[in-house]
CSV table of C-alpha atoms in Angstrom, one decimal:
chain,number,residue,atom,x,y,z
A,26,UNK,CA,7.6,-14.9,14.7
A,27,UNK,CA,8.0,-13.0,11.5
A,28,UNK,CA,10.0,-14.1,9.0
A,29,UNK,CA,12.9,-12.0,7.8
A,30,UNK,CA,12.4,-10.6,4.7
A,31,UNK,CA,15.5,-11.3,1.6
A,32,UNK,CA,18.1,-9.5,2.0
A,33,UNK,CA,20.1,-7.9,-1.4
A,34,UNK,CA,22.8,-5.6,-1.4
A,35,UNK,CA,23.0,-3.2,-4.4
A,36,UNK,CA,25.9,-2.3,-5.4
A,37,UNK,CA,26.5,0.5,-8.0
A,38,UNK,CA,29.5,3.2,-8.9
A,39,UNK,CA,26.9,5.9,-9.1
A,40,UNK,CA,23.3,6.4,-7.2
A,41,UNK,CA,22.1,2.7,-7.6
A,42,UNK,CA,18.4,3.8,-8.0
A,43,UNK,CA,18.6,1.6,-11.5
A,44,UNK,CA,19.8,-1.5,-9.9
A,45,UNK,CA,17.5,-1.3,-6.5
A,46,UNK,CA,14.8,-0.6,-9.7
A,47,UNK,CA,15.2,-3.8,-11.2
A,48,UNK,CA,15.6,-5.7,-7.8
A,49,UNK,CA,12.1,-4.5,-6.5
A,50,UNK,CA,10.4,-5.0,-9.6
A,51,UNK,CA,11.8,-8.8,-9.5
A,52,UNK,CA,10.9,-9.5,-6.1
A,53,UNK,CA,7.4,-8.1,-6.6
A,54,UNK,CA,7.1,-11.2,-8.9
A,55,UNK,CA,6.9,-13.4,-6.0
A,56,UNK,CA,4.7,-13.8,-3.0
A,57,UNK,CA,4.1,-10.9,-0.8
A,58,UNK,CA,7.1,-8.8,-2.9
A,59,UNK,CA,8.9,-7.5,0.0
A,60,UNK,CA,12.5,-7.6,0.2
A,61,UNK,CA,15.3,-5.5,2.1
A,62,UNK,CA,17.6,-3.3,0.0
A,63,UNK,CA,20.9,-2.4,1.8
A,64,UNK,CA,22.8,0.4,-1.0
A,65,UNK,CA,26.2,0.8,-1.9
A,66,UNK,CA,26.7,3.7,-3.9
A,67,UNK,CA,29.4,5.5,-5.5
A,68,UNK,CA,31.7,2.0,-5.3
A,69,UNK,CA,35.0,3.6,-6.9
A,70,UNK,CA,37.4,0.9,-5.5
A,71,UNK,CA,38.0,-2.9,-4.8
A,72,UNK,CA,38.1,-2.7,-0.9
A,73,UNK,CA,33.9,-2.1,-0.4
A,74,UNK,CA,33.6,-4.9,-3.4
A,75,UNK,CA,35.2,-7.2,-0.2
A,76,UNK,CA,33.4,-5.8,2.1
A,77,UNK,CA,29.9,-6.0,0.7
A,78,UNK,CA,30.2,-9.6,-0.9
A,79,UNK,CA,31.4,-10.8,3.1
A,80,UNK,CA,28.9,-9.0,4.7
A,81,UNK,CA,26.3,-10.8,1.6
A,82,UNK,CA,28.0,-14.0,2.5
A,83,UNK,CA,26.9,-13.5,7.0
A,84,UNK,CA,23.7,-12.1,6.1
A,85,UNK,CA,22.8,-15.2,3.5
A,86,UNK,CA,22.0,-12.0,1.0
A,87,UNK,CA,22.7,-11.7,-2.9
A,88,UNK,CA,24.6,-8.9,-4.5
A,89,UNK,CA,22.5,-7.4,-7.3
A,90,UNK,CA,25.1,-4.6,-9.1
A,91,UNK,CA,25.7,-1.7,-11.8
A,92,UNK,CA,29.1,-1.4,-12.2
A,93,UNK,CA,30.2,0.2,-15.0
A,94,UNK,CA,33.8,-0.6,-15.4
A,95,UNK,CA,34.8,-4.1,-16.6
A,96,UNK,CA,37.3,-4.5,-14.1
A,97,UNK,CA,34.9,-3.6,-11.1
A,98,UNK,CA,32.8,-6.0,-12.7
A,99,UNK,CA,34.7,-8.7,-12.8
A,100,UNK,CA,36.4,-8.5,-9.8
A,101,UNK,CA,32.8,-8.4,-8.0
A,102,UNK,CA,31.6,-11.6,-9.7
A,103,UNK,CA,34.9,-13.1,-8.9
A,104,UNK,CA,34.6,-12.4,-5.1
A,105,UNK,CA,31.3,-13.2,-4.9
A,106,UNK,CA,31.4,-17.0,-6.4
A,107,UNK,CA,34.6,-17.2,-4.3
A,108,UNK,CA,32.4,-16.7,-1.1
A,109,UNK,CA,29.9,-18.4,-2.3
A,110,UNK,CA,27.4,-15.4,-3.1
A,111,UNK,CA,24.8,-14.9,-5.8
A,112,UNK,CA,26.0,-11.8,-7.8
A,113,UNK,CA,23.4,-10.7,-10.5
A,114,UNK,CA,25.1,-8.3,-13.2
A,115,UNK,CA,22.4,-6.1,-14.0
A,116,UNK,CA,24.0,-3.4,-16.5
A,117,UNK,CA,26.6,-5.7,-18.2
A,118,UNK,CA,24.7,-7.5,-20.4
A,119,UNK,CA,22.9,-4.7,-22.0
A,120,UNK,CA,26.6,-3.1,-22.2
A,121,UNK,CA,27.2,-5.4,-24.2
A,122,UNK,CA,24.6,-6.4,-25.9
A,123,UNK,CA,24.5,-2.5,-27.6
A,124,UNK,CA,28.5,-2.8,-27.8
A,125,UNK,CA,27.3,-6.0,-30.3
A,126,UNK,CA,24.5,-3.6,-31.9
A,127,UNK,CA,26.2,-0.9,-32.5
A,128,UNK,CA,29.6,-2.2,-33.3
A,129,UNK,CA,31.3,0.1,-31.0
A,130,UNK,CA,33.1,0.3,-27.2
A,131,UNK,CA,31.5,1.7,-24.7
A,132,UNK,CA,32.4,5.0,-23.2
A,133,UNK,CA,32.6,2.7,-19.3
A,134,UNK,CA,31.9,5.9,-17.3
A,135,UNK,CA,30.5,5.7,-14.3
A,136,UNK,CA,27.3,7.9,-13.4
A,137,UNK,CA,27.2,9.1,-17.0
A,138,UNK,CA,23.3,8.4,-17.6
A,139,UNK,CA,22.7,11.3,-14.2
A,140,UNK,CA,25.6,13.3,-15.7
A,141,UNK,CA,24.1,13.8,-18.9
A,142,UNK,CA,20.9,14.0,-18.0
A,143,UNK,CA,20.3,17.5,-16.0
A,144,UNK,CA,16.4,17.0,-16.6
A,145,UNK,CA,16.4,14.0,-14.3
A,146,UNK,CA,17.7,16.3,-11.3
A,147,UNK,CA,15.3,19.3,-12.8
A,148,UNK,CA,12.4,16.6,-12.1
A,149,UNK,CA,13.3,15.5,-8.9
A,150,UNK,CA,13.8,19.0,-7.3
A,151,UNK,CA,9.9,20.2,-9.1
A,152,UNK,CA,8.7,17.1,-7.5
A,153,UNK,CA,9.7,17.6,-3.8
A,154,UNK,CA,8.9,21.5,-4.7
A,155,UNK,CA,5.0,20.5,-5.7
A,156,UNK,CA,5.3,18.2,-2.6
A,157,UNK,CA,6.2,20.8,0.2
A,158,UNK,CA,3.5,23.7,-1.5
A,159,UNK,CA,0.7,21.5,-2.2
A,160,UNK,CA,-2.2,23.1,-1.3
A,161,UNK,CA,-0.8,26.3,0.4
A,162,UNK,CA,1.1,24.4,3.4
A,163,UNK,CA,3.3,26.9,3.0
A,164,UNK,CA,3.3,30.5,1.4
A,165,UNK,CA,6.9,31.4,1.2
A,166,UNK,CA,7.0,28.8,-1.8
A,167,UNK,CA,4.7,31.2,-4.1
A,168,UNK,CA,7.3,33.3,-4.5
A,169,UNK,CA,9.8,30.6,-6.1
A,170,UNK,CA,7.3,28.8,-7.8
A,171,UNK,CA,7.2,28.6,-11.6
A,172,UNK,CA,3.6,28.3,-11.4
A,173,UNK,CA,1.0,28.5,-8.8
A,174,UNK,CA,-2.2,27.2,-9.3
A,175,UNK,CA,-5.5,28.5,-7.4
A,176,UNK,CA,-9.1,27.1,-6.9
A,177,UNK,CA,-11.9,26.2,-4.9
A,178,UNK,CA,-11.5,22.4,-3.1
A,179,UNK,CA,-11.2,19.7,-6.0
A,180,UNK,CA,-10.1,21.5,-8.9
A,181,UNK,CA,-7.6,19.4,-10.0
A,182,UNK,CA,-5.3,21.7,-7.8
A,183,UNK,CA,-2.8,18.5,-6.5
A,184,UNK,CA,-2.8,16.8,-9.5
A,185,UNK,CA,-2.2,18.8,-11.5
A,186,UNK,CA,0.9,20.1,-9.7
A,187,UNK,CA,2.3,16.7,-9.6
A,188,UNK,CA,2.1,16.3,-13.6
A,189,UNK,CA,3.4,19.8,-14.2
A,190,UNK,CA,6.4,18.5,-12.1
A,191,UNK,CA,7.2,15.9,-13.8
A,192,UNK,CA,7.7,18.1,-16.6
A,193,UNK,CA,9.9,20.3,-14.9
A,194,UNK,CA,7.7,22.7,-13.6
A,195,UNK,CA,8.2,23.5,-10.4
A,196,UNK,CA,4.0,24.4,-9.2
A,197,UNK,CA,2.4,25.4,-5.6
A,198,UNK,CA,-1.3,26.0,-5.4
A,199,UNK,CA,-3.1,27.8,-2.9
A,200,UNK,CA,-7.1,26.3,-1.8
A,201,UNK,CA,-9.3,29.4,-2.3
A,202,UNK,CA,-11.8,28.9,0.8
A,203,UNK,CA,-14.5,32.3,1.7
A,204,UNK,CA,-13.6,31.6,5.4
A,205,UNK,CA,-10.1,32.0,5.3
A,206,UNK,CA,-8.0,34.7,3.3
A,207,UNK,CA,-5.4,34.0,0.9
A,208,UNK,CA,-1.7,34.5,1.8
A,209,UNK,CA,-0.5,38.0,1.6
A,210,UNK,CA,2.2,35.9,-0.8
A,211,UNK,CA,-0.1,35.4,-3.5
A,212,UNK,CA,-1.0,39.0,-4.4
A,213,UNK,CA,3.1,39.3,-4.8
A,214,UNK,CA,3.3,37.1,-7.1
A,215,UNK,CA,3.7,37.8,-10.8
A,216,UNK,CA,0.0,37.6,-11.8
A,217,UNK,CA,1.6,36.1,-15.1
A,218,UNK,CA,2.5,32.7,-13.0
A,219,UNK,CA,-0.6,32.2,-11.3
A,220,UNK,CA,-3.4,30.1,-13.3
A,221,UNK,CA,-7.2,30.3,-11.7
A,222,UNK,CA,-9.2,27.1,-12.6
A,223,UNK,CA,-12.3,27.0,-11.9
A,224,UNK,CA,-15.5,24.4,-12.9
A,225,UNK,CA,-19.4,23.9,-13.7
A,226,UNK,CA,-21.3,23.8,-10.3
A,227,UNK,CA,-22.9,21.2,-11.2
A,228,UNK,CA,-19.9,18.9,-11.9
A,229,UNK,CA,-18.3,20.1,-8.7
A,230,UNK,CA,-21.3,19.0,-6.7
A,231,UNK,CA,-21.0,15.1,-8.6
A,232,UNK,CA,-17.2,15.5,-7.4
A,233,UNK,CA,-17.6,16.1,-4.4
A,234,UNK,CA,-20.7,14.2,-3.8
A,235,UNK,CA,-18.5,11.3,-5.5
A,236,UNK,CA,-15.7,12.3,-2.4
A,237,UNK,CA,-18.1,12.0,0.4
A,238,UNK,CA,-19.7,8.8,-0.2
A,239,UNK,CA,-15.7,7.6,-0.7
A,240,UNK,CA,-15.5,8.9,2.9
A,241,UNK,CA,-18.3,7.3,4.2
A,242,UNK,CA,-20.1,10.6,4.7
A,243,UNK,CA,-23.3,11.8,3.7
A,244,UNK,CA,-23.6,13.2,0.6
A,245,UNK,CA,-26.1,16.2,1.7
A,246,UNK,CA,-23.3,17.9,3.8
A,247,UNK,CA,-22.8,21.7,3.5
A,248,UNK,CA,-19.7,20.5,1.3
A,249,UNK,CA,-21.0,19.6,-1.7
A,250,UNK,CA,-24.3,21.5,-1.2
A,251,UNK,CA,-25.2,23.7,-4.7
A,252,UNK,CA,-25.5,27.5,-2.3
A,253,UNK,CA,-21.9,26.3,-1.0
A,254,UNK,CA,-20.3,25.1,-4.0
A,255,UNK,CA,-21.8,28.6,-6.1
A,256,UNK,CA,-20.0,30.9,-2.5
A,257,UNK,CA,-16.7,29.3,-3.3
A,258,UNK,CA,-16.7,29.4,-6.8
A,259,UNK,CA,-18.4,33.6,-6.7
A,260,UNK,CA,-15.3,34.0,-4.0
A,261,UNK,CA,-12.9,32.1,-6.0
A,262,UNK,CA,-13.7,34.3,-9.5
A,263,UNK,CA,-13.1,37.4,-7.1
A,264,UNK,CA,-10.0,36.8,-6.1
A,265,UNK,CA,-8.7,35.9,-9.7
A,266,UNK,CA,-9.7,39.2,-10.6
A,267,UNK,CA,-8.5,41.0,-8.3
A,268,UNK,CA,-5.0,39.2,-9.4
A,269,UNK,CA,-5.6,39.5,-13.0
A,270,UNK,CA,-4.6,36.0,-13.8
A,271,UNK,CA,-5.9,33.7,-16.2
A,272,UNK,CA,-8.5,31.6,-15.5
A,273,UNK,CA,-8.9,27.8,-17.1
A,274,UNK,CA,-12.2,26.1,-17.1
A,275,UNK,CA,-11.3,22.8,-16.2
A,276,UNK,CA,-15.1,21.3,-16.3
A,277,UNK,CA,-15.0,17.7,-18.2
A,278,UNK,CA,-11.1,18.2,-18.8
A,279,UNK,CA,-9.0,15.3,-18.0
A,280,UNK,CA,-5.5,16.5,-15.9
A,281,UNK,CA,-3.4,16.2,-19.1
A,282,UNK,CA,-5.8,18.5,-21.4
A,283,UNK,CA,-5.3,21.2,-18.6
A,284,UNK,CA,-1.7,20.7,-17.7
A,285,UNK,CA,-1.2,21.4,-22.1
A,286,UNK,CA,-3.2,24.5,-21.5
A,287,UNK,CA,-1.3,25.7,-18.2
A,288,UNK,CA,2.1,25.0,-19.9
A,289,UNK,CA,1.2,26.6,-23.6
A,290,UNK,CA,0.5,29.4,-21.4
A,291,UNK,CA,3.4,29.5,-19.3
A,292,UNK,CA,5.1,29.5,-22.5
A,293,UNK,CA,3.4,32.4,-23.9
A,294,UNK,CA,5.1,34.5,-20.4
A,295,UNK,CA,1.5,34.0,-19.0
A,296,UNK,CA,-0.8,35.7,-21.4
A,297,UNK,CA,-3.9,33.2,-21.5
């Protein structure tokens, strides 16, 4: 029979991704670091307060919370040893801890840090943007994309759209493959958004050798054979020509080096 795993309601007057947060990164302090979150966002009132700390109580669950307002507060903790329930008060005592700091009262309003903080939002929507156009799933994206990054098969392409997204840049690539023909979407993009990268045959062929033994597959397949690799990467200079983009060696770069050169350019309106 498996056990059932601990149960902690998270309780919070705006998203309660801070509080759940905290609660996963405590539970992965003890054995197999599994736990079930049950969320209670956006708790503006006193009745879900009841609600939650009974339903904590039948399930044999704790209450971990972010509550911003002292009277929420309070009247959570005061339910919850009523019943009986462990209630852990996660934002309160670095409340006031920088109300002691800083000499002053806090502003107690609720959501404020994902109010103020626009670039949080702005990260999250580049993030599931470089998720759904990675690696040309699909082409309709090129056309909203900030950037879109082309290339031959392990150029960086993915990961290097996952760091420009978390820097607010929302990327799509496109694989550059002989046998199959880019998406008419490409060529409409602004050539000033799209970055080639391209790389040294011969590091190509230790990457890729590197990727096949990681597969279990032979390392003398076609893929990371040196007439293959030098096809793609002849086919791959073509087509960045024939868009007029600029073109980043990214041979013995680490991802950061080339996302710094992909965003000074970006900056620059695409002029490499």
């Amino acid at each position: 029979m498996t056990p059932q795993l601990p149960i902690v309601y998270v309780v919070s007057d705006s998203v309660g991704e801070t509080a759940e947060f905290v609660v996963r990164a405590a539970a992965s302090q003890f054995h197999g670091g599994r736990v079930e979150i049950r969320r209670i966002a956006y708790v503006d009132d006193f009745e879900p307060i009841r609600e939650v700390v009974q339903a904590a109580k039948e399930s044999n669950a704790l209450i971990g919370f972010t509550l911003v307002l002292p009277e929420m507060r309070e009247a959570l903790l005061r339910e919850a040893d009523h019943h009986g329930v462990i209630a852990v008060d996660i934002l309160g005592p670095m409340i006031q801890a920088f109300s002691k700091i800083n000499n002053q009262s806090p502003k107690n309003l609720p959501g404020l840090v994902h109010q103020l903080d626009d670039e949080y939002f702005r990260r999250v929507e580049a993030i599931e943007f470089a998720v759904k156009y990675d690696d040309g799933k699909d082409p309709r994206g090129l056309l909203r994309a900030d950037v879109v990054l082309i290339g031959v098969s392990r150029t960086s392409k993915t990961p290097l759209s996952m760091f420009l997204a978390h820097k607010r840049f929302k990327a799509a690539n496109v694989p550059l493959v002989p046998e199959v023909a880019p998406p008419e979407e490409l060529f409409e993009v602004n050539p000033r958004k799209v970055i080639g990268l391209t790389i040294s045959p011969d590091e190509l062929n230790l990457i890729r050798t590197e990727r096949l033994k990681a597969l279990g597959l032979r390392s003398q397949a076609n893929y990371a054979a040196h007439e293959r690799i030098l096809l793609e990467l002849e086919y791959a200079e073509k087509i960045m020509k024939r868009i007029g983009c600029p073109v980043i060696n990214v041979s013995n770069k680490a991802v950061e080096e080339t996302a710094s050169i992909i965003m000074d350019i970006i900056k620059r309106g695409g002029r490499g």
